């Protein structure tokens, strides 16, 4: 039986990135697309618990059936795996995202939110991103390097409880792929304050990314800057195990109170 | 100068949990509340990038000024720190949440999304949760044990890049507090399918949590089940460092293609 592959993204079902991806990998298995009905960038692992979810068939072609959904990327994974597909998919691929999900962007990313969701459900999961927010970005190089990664993951699987965060530089000739760790970084955020036509103030979030490890060579940021795709194995255990011993003073027994 | 404390949550500014928290810790510093204008459960680290953000003063009392915001918990942290407060807060406290954020719930949690946001901004950050979704839950015990934790964190700070995920059992006499790691677990999800009055189908997400380490004693789930509050140090590096070496076959140079 052909591999059953679930595809989603956070830019919405009409985005160029997801459609390039589907065309590039549809020879590898039966593709079910369940993607948001519009942009859901920066939705992280948000799921919809206070509102009903709906999905509609968007298109069908040989080997591909595609649905749009009114939820988040994580909702799309759950609907794909539990409502649309007849059995748990063999692989989840999320992307190709328009924009980087390296460093702390992985925390906000809806693309990676979907991959984490798949990972928690026991589905082999990959998030793919191109470091360009341009709706008309050129995905040729990202696709060229994504296909062998998807093939390898389909063939070999991934370590237990691990999913991949793959980020490609937006350059004409990507030099290859390197396994890399998540870079320490942060957004220096600010708000643009404006006034609407009724005189009410509102804010738009903006900011600049700062690499907090500019001299490291083994980070996703460094690898991308060097012209390579960065493959970062990710997990959903956010415990800082090293800090546990440092916090032993927090252990406390009520009965010892006087 | 008194500590400047930012308080948020994901249940919204009128929830019982955040109001119990504010009253319990307002003697520790000047409190600025920036909380969602309604429920934002399961919003993870979602931020609002496609819509304008707004905030309004909700109430003011000695030592406390409170605003509601139309965004997510993460948005509230950014608005609090960058738009409302005159300087970066000394402490962020998110909660007290109505519902558990132990195990994989930490990934979906808006309460912890806010704490991760604070952590990424370099603010000492704590998320507090009570394992009860009841809007009228009794926060007496959770408050009793939260106050000394907040006091300790204010006095001693936290390890670099670490925030706390604190979860209290919903019992009349909590036995104390234990430092614990995030339990492996997952949600066995399913959708309730219904039809609306216009004949259109819709889905509600539901499911049951499964503890994948039922025999472990050092997990947050085990500690809570034993009658203790669980204090889990968390970080925002989701790299699976152990898997990096296993994935070395992914390293690949384009120029070696023939």
Coordinates of C-alpha atoms in Angstrom, one line a residue:
Chain A
X1 CA 0.0 0.0 0.0
X2 CA 1.2 3.5 -0.8
X3 CA 2.2 5.7 2.1
X4 CA -0.6 7.8 3.4
X5 CA 0.7 11.4 3.7
X6 CA -1.1 14.2 5.5
X7 CA 0.0 17.7 4.3
X8 CA -0.9 21.0 6.1
X9 CA 0.6 24.5 6.6
X10 CA -0.1 27.8 8.3
X11 CA -0.2 30.1 5.3
X12 CA -3.5 28.6 4.1
X13 CA -4.5 26.2 1.4
X14 CA -4.0 28.6 -1.5
X15 CA -0.4 29.5 -0.5
X16 CA 2.3 28.8 -3.1
X17 CA 4.5 26.9 -0.6
X18 CA 2.0 24.1 0.2
X19 CA 1.1 23.7 -3.5
X20 CA 4.7 23.4 -4.6
X21 CA 5.2 20.8 -1.8
X22 CA 2.2 18.7 -2.8
X23 CA 3.2 18.6 -6.5
X24 CA 6.8 17.6 -5.5
X25 CA 5.9 14.7 -3.2
X26 CA 2.7 13.3 -4.6
X27 CA 4.7 10.5 -6.3
X28 CA 5.7 9.3 -2.8
X29 CA 2.3 8.4 -1.6
X30 CA -1.4 9.2 -1.4
X31 CA -1.7 12.8 -0.3
X32 CA -4.5 14.2 1.9
X33 CA -4.3 17.9 2.3
X34 CA -6.1 19.5 5.3
X35 CA -5.0 23.1 5.5
X36 CA -6.4 26.3 6.9
X37 CA -8.9 28.3 4.8
X38 CA -6.7 31.4 5.2
X39 CA -3.5 32.6 6.8
X40 CA -2.8 31.2 10.3
X41 CA 0.8 32.4 10.8
X42 CA 2.1 32.6 14.3
X43 CA -0.6 30.3 15.7
X44 CA 1.9 28.1 17.5
X45 CA 0.1 25.0 18.9
X46 CA -3.2 26.9 19.3
X47 CA -6.3 24.6 19.1
X48 CA -9.9 25.6 18.8
X49 CA -11.9 24.6 21.9
X50 CA -14.5 27.3 22.1
X51 CA -15.9 27.2 18.6
X52 CA -17.1 24.5 16.2
X53 CA -14.7 23.3 13.4
X54 CA -15.7 22.8 9.8
X55 CA -14.0 21.5 6.7
X56 CA -14.8 21.5 3.0
X57 CA -13.3 19.8 0.0
X58 CA -11.2 22.2 -1.9
X59 CA -10.0 20.1 -4.9
X60 CA -9.1 16.6 -6.0
X61 CA -6.7 15.3 -8.5
X62 CA -5.0 11.9 -9.1
X63 CA -3.3 10.9 -5.8
X64 CA -4.3 14.1 -4.0
X65 CA -7.5 15.1 -2.1
X66 CA -7.5 18.5 -0.4
X67 CA -9.7 20.1 2.2
X68 CA -9.7 23.6 3.7
X69 CA -10.6 24.0 7.4
X70 CA -11.7 27.0 9.5
X71 CA -9.3 26.1 12.3
X72 CA -5.6 26.4 13.2
X73 CA -2.8 24.3 11.8
X74 CA -3.0 22.0 14.8
X75 CA -6.7 21.7 14.3
X76 CA -6.0 20.7 10.7
X77 CA -3.8 17.8 11.8
X78 CA -6.4 16.5 14.3
X79 CA -9.2 16.8 11.7
X80 CA -7.0 15.2 9.0
X81 CA -6.0 12.2 11.2
X82 CA -9.2 11.7 13.1
X83 CA -12.0 12.8 10.8
X84 CA -10.8 12.8 7.1
X85 CA -8.3 10.0 6.8
X86 CA -9.4 6.4 7.4
X87 CA -6.4 5.5 9.5
X88 CA -3.5 7.3 11.1
X89 CA -1.2 8.8 8.4
X90 CA 2.3 7.4 7.9
X91 CA 3.7 10.9 7.6
X92 CA 2.8 14.5 8.2
X93 CA 4.5 17.2 6.3
X94 CA 3.8 20.8 7.2
X95 CA 4.8 23.6 4.8
X96 CA 6.6 24.7 2.9
X97 CA 6.2 27.8 5.0
X98 CA 6.7 31.3 3.7
X99 CA 9.2 32.5 6.3
X100 CA 11.8 31.2 8.7
X101 CA 11.0 29.0 11.6
X102 CA 14.5 28.8 13.0
X103 CA 15.6 29.9 16.5
X104 CA 12.7 31.0 18.7
X105 CA 10.4 31.3 15.7
X106 CA 9.8 27.6 16.2
X107 CA 7.8 28.5 19.4
X108 CA 5.4 30.8 17.5
X109 CA 5.2 28.8 14.3
X110 CA 1.9 27.3 13.2
X111 CA 3.9 25.2 10.7
X112 CA 5.8 23.7 13.5
X113 CA 2.7 23.7 15.8
X114 CA 1.2 21.2 13.3
X115 CA 4.4 19.1 13.3
X116 CA 4.5 19.0 17.1
X117 CA 0.8 18.0 17.0
X118 CA 1.6 15.1 14.7
X119 CA 4.6 14.1 16.8
X120 CA 2.4 14.0 20.0
X121 CA -0.1 11.8 18.1
X122 CA 2.7 9.4 17.2
X123 CA 2.9 10.4 13.5
X124 CA 6.3 10.8 11.9
X125 CA 6.2 14.6 11.3
X126 CA 8.3 17.2 9.4
X127 CA 8.0 21.0 9.2
X128 CA 9.5 22.7 6.1
X129 CA 10.2 26.4 5.8
X130 CA 11.8 28.8 3.3
X131 CA 13.3 32.0 4.8
X132 CA 11.2 34.3 2.7
X133 CA 7.8 35.8 3.5
X134 CA 7.2 36.7 -0.2
X135 CA 3.9 35.2 -1.3
X136 CA 5.6 34.6 -4.7
X137 CA 8.9 33.3 -3.3
X138 CA 10.8 30.9 -5.5
X139 CA 10.5 27.4 -3.9
X140 CA 12.6 25.6 -6.5
X141 CA 15.6 25.1 -4.3
X142 CA 13.6 24.4 -1.1
X143 CA 11.6 21.8 -3.0
X144 CA 14.8 20.2 -4.5
X145 CA 16.2 19.6 -1.0
X146 CA 12.9 18.8 0.7
X147 CA 12.1 15.8 -1.5
X148 CA 15.1 13.7 -0.4
X149 CA 14.5 14.6 3.2
X150 CA 10.8 13.4 2.9
X151 CA 12.0 10.3 1.1
X152 CA 14.5 9.5 3.8
X153 CA 12.0 10.1 6.7
X154 CA 9.4 7.9 4.9
X155 CA 12.0 5.1 4.6
X156 CA 13.8 5.3 7.9
X157 CA 11.4 7.0 10.2
X158 CA 12.6 9.3 13.0
X159 CA 13.8 8.8 16.6
X160 CA 11.0 8.3 19.1
X161 CA 9.1 11.5 20.0
X162 CA 11.2 13.6 17.6
X163 CA 10.0 15.7 14.7
X164 CA 12.0 17.8 12.2
X165 CA 12.2 21.5 11.8
X166 CA 13.8 22.2 8.4
X167 CA 14.6 25.7 7.3
X168 CA 16.0 26.7 3.9
X169 CA 17.8 29.9 3.0
X170 CA 16.3 32.0 0.2
X171 CA 19.2 31.8 -2.2
X172 CA 19.6 30.5 -5.8
X173 CA 22.0 27.6 -4.9
X174 CA 21.5 26.0 -1.6
X175 CA 24.8 24.2 -0.7
X176 CA 23.3 21.3 1.0
X177 CA 21.8 20.3 4.4
X178 CA 23.2 20.4 7.9
X179 CA 21.8 19.0 11.2
X180 CA 21.8 22.0 13.6
X181 CA 20.5 23.0 17.0
X182 CA 18.0 25.7 17.7
X183 CA 19.8 29.1 18.1
X184 CA 19.3 31.2 21.2
X185 CA 17.6 34.3 20.0
X186 CA 14.8 36.7 20.7
X187 CA 12.6 39.3 19.1
X188 CA 13.1 42.9 20.1
X189 CA 9.5 43.8 19.8
X190 CA 7.7 47.1 19.5
X191 CA 4.3 48.3 18.7
X192 CA 3.3 50.7 15.9
X193 CA 0.6 52.8 17.4
X194 CA -2.1 54.2 15.1
X195 CA -5.6 55.7 15.3
X196 CA -8.5 54.3 13.4
X197 CA -11.0 56.4 11.4
X198 CA -13.3 56.5 14.5
X199 CA -10.4 58.0 16.6
X200 CA -9.7 54.8 18.6
X201 CA -6.1 53.8 19.1
X202 CA -4.8 50.4 17.9
X203 CA -1.4 48.6 17.8
X204 CA 0.4 46.5 15.3
X205 CA 3.1 44.2 16.6
X206 CA 6.5 44.5 14.8
X207 CA 10.1 43.9 15.8
X208 CA 13.6 42.7 14.9
X209 CA 15.1 39.3 15.4
X210 CA 18.4 39.2 17.4
X211 CA 20.7 36.2 17.3
X212 CA 22.1 35.8 20.8
X213 CA 24.8 33.3 19.7
X214 CA 26.3 35.2 16.7
X215 CA 29.6 33.4 16.9
X216 CA 28.2 29.8 17.1
X217 CA 28.6 27.7 14.0
X218 CA 26.3 24.8 14.9
X219 CA 23.0 26.7 15.2
X220 CA 20.2 26.7 12.7
X221 CA 20.8 30.5 12.2
X222 CA 24.5 29.9 11.4
X223 CA 23.9 27.0 9.0
X224 CA 21.2 29.0 7.1
X225 CA 23.6 32.0 6.9
X226 CA 26.3 29.7 5.5
X227 CA 23.9 28.7 2.7
X228 CA 22.7 25.3 3.9
X229 CA 19.3 24.0 4.8
X230 CA 19.1 23.5 8.6
X231 CA 17.6 20.2 9.9
X232 CA 16.8 20.5 13.6
X233 CA 15.4 17.5 15.5
X234 CA 12.7 18.8 18.0
X235 CA 10.8 17.2 20.8
X236 CA 7.9 18.3 23.0
X237 CA 9.6 17.8 26.4
X238 CA 10.2 21.4 27.5
X239 CA 11.6 20.4 30.9
X240 CA 14.9 22.0 31.7
X241 CA 16.4 18.9 33.2
X242 CA 19.6 20.6 34.3
X243 CA 17.6 23.2 36.3
X244 CA 15.7 20.6 38.3
X245 CA 18.5 20.0 40.8
X246 CA 19.1 23.8 41.1
X247 CA 15.4 24.2 42.2
X248 CA 15.5 21.6 45.0
X249 CA 14.8 24.4 47.5
X250 CA 11.3 24.5 46.1
X251 CA 10.5 21.1 47.5
X252 CA 8.4 21.8 50.5
X253 CA 6.1 19.9 52.9
X254 CA 3.0 21.5 54.3
X255 CA 3.0 19.3 57.3
X256 CA 6.4 20.9 58.4
X257 CA 4.7 24.3 58.7
X258 CA 4.2 25.4 62.3
Chain B
X1 CA 11.4 50.6 44.6
X2 CA 8.7 48.0 44.8
X3 CA 8.9 45.1 42.3
X4 CA 7.0 45.7 39.1
X5 CA 4.8 42.6 38.5
X6 CA 2.9 41.9 35.3
X7 CA 0.0 39.5 35.6
X8 CA -1.9 37.7 32.8
X9 CA -3.8 34.5 32.2
X10 CA -5.7 32.7 29.4
X11 CA -9.1 32.4 31.0
X12 CA -9.7 36.2 30.6
X13 CA -9.6 39.1 33.0
X14 CA -12.9 38.3 34.8
X15 CA -11.8 34.7 35.7
X16 CA -11.7 33.8 39.3
X17 CA -8.2 32.4 39.2
X18 CA -6.5 35.6 38.1
X19 CA -8.4 37.7 40.6
X20 CA -7.5 35.4 43.5
X21 CA -3.9 35.6 42.4
X22 CA -3.8 39.4 42.2
X23 CA -5.3 39.8 45.6
X24 CA -2.9 37.3 47.1
X25 CA 0.3 38.8 45.7
X26 CA -0.4 42.5 45.5
X27 CA 1.5 43.1 48.8
X28 CA 4.6 41.9 47.0
X29 CA 4.8 44.7 44.4
X30 CA 3.0 47.0 42.0
X31 CA 0.7 44.9 39.9
X32 CA -0.1 45.6 36.3
X33 CA -2.7 43.2 34.9
X34 CA -3.0 42.8 31.1
X35 CA -5.3 39.9 30.4
X36 CA -7.5 38.8 27.5
X37 CA -11.0 40.3 27.3
X38 CA -12.4 36.8 27.2
X39 CA -11.4 33.1 27.3
X40 CA -8.2 32.3 25.3
X41 CA -7.6 28.7 26.5
X42 CA -5.4 26.5 24.4
X43 CA -3.9 29.4 22.5
X44 CA -0.3 28.2 23.1
X45 CA 2.2 30.8 22.0
X46 CA -0.1 32.2 19.3
X47 CA 0.4 35.9 18.6
X48 CA -1.7 38.3 16.5
X49 CA 0.1 39.4 13.4
X50 CA -2.8 39.8 10.9
X51 CA -5.1 42.1 13.0
X52 CA -4.8 45.2 15.1
X53 CA -4.5 44.9 18.9
X54 CA -6.3 47.1 21.4
X55 CA -6.4 47.4 25.2
X56 CA -8.7 49.2 27.6
X57 CA -8.5 50.0 31.3
X58 CA -10.6 47.5 33.2
X59 CA -10.2 48.6 36.9
X60 CA -7.8 50.3 39.2
X61 CA -7.3 49.9 43.0
X62 CA -4.4 50.7 45.3
X63 CA -1.3 48.9 44.0
X64 CA -3.2 47.4 41.0
X65 CA -4.0 48.7 37.5
X66 CA -5.7 46.3 35.2
X67 CA -6.3 46.3 31.4
X68 CA -8.2 43.9 29.1
X69 CA -6.8 43.2 25.7
X70 CA -8.4 41.7 22.5
X71 CA -5.3 39.5 21.9
X72 CA -3.9 36.2 23.0
X73 CA -2.0 35.7 26.3
X74 CA 1.3 36.1 24.5
X75 CA 0.0 39.4 23.0
X76 CA -0.9 40.5 26.5
X77 CA 2.6 40.0 27.7
X78 CA 4.1 42.0 24.8
X79 CA 1.5 44.8 25.3
X80 CA 2.1 44.8 29.0
X81 CA 5.9 45.0 28.8
X82 CA 6.2 47.2 25.7
X83 CA 3.1 49.4 25.7
X84 CA 1.6 49.6 29.2
X85 CA 4.5 49.4 31.6
X86 CA 7.2 52.1 31.7
X87 CA 10.0 49.6 32.0
X88 CA 10.5 45.8 31.7
X89 CA 8.7 44.1 34.6
X90 CA 10.7 42.3 37.3
X91 CA 8.3 39.4 37.2
X92 CA 5.6 37.9 35.1
X93 CA 3.0 35.7 36.7
X94 CA 0.4 33.9 34.5
X95 CA -2.6 32.3 36.0
X96 CA -3.9 30.9 38.2
X97 CA -5.3 28.8 35.3
X98 CA -8.5 26.9 35.6
X99 CA -7.2 23.5 34.4
X100 CA -4.1 21.5 34.4
X101 CA -1.0 22.5 32.4
X102 CA 1.0 19.4 33.2
X103 CA 2.4 16.9 30.7
X104 CA 1.7 17.8 27.1
X105 CA -0.9 20.4 28.1
X106 CA 2.1 22.7 28.5
X107 CA 2.4 22.7 24.7
X108 CA -1.2 23.9 24.1
X109 CA -1.5 26.2 27.2
X110 CA -2.1 29.9 26.8
X111 CA -1.1 30.3 30.4
X112 CA 2.3 28.8 29.7
X113 CA 2.5 30.5 26.3
X114 CA 2.5 33.8 28.2
X115 CA 5.2 32.5 30.6
X116 CA 7.4 31.3 27.6
X117 CA 6.9 34.7 26.0
X118 CA 8.1 36.5 29.2
X119 CA 11.0 34.0 29.4
X120 CA 12.1 34.8 25.8
X121 CA 11.9 38.5 26.6
X122 CA 14.3 38.0 29.6
X123 CA 11.5 38.5 32.2
X124 CA 11.5 36.1 35.2
X125 CA 8.3 34.2 34.5
X126 CA 5.9 31.7 36.2
X127 CA 2.8 30.0 35.1
X128 CA 0.4 28.8 37.8
X129 CA -2.5 26.3 37.3
X130 CA -5.1 24.5 39.3
X131 CA -6.2 21.1 38.1
X132 CA -9.9 22.1 37.9
X133 CA -11.8 23.6 34.9
X134 CA -14.6 24.7 37.2
X135 CA -15.2 28.5 36.9
X136 CA -16.0 28.5 40.6
X137 CA -13.0 26.3 41.6
X138 CA -11.7 26.8 45.1
X139 CA -8.3 28.5 44.8
X140 CA -7.6 28.6 48.5
X141 CA -5.0 25.9 48.5
X142 CA -3.4 26.9 45.2
X143 CA -3.1 30.5 46.5
X144 CA -1.6 29.4 49.8
X145 CA 1.2 27.5 48.0
X146 CA 1.6 30.0 45.2
X147 CA 2.5 32.9 47.4
X148 CA 5.8 31.5 48.8
X149 CA 6.8 30.4 45.3
X150 CA 6.3 33.9 43.9
X151 CA 8.1 35.3 46.9
X152 CA 11.1 32.9 46.4
X153 CA 11.3 33.7 42.6
X154 CA 11.1 37.4 43.3
X155 CA 14.0 37.1 45.8
X156 CA 16.2 34.5 44.1
X157 CA 15.3 34.8 40.4
X158 CA 15.4 31.7 38.2
X159 CA 18.1 29.9 36.2
X160 CA 18.9 31.6 32.9
X161 CA 16.3 31.0 30.1
X162 CA 14.1 29.0 32.5
X163 CA 10.5 29.7 33.5
X164 CA 8.3 27.7 35.9
X165 CA 5.2 25.6 35.1
X166 CA 3.5 25.1 38.5
X167 CA 0.4 22.8 38.7
X168 CA -1.7 22.2 41.9
X169 CA -4.0 19.3 42.5
X170 CA -7.6 20.2 43.2
X171 CA -7.8 18.8 46.7
X172 CA -8.6 20.3 50.2
X173 CA -5.1 19.8 51.7
X174 CA -2.2 20.0 49.3
X175 CA 0.7 18.2 50.9
X176 CA 3.5 20.5 49.6
X177 CA 5.5 21.1 46.5
X178 CA 7.8 18.9 44.5
X179 CA 10.1 19.7 41.6
X180 CA 9.1 17.4 38.8
X181 CA 9.7 16.8 35.1
X182 CA 7.1 17.0 32.3
X183 CA 5.4 13.6 32.0
X184 CA 5.2 11.8 28.6
X185 CA 1.6 11.8 27.7
X186 CA -0.9 12.4 24.9
X187 CA -4.5 13.2 24.2
X188 CA -6.5 10.5 22.6
X189 CA -8.6 12.9 20.6
X190 CA -11.9 12.5 18.8
X191 CA -14.5 14.7 17.3
X192 CA -18.1 15.0 18.2
X193 CA -19.9 15.5 14.9
X194 CA -23.1 17.5 14.9
X195 CA -25.4 19.3 12.3
X196 CA -26.3 22.9 12.7
X197 CA -29.9 24.3 12.3
X198 CA -29.0 25.0 8.6
X199 CA -28.1 21.4 8.0
X200 CA -24.3 21.9 7.8
X201 CA -22.0 19.5 9.7
X202 CA -19.6 20.8 12.3
X203 CA -17.1 19.2 14.7
X204 CA -16.2 19.8 18.4
X205 CA -12.8 18.5 19.6
X206 CA -12.8 16.3 22.7
X207 CA -10.6 13.5 24.0
X208 CA -9.0 11.8 27.0
X209 CA -5.5 12.3 28.4
X210 CA -3.3 9.3 28.6
X211 CA -0.3 9.2 30.9
X212 CA 2.4 7.3 29.0
X213 CA 4.6 6.9 32.1
X214 CA 2.1 5.7 34.6
X215 CA 4.8 4.0 36.8
X216 CA 7.2 7.0 37.0
X217 CA 7.2 8.9 40.3
X218 CA 9.2 11.9 39.2
X219 CA 6.8 13.3 36.7
X220 CA 4.4 16.3 37.1
X221 CA 1.5 13.8 36.8
X222 CA 2.8 11.6 39.5
X223 CA 3.5 14.4 41.9
X224 CA 0.0 15.9 41.4
X225 CA -1.6 12.5 41.9
X226 CA 0.4 12.1 45.1
X227 CA -1.2 15.3 46.4
X228 CA 1.6 17.8 45.8
X229 CA 2.0 20.9 43.7
X230 CA 4.4 20.2 40.8
X231 CA 7.1 22.7 39.9
X232 CA 8.6 22.1 36.5
X233 CA 11.4 24.2 35.2
X234 CA 10.8 24.8 31.4
X235 CA 12.9 26.3 28.6
X236 CA 12.3 27.3 25.0
X237 CA 15.0 25.2 23.4
X238 CA 13.0 22.4 21.8
X239 CA 16.1 20.8 20.1
X240 CA 16.4 17.1 20.8
X241 CA 20.2 17.2 21.4
X242 CA 20.5 13.5 21.7
X243 CA 18.9 13.0 18.3
X244 CA 21.4 15.3 16.5
X245 CA 24.1 12.6 16.2
X246 CA 21.5 10.0 15.1
X247 CA 20.5 12.2 12.2
X248 CA 24.0 12.8 10.8
X249 CA 23.0 11.0 7.6
X250 CA 20.9 14.0 6.8
X251 CA 24.1 16.1 6.3
X252 CA 24.4 16.5 2.6
X253 CA 26.4 18.6 0.1
X254 CA 24.8 19.6 -3.1
X255 CA 28.1 19.8 -4.9
X256 CA 28.6 16.1 -4.4
X257 CA 25.6 15.4 -6.5
X258 CA 26.4 13.9 -9.9

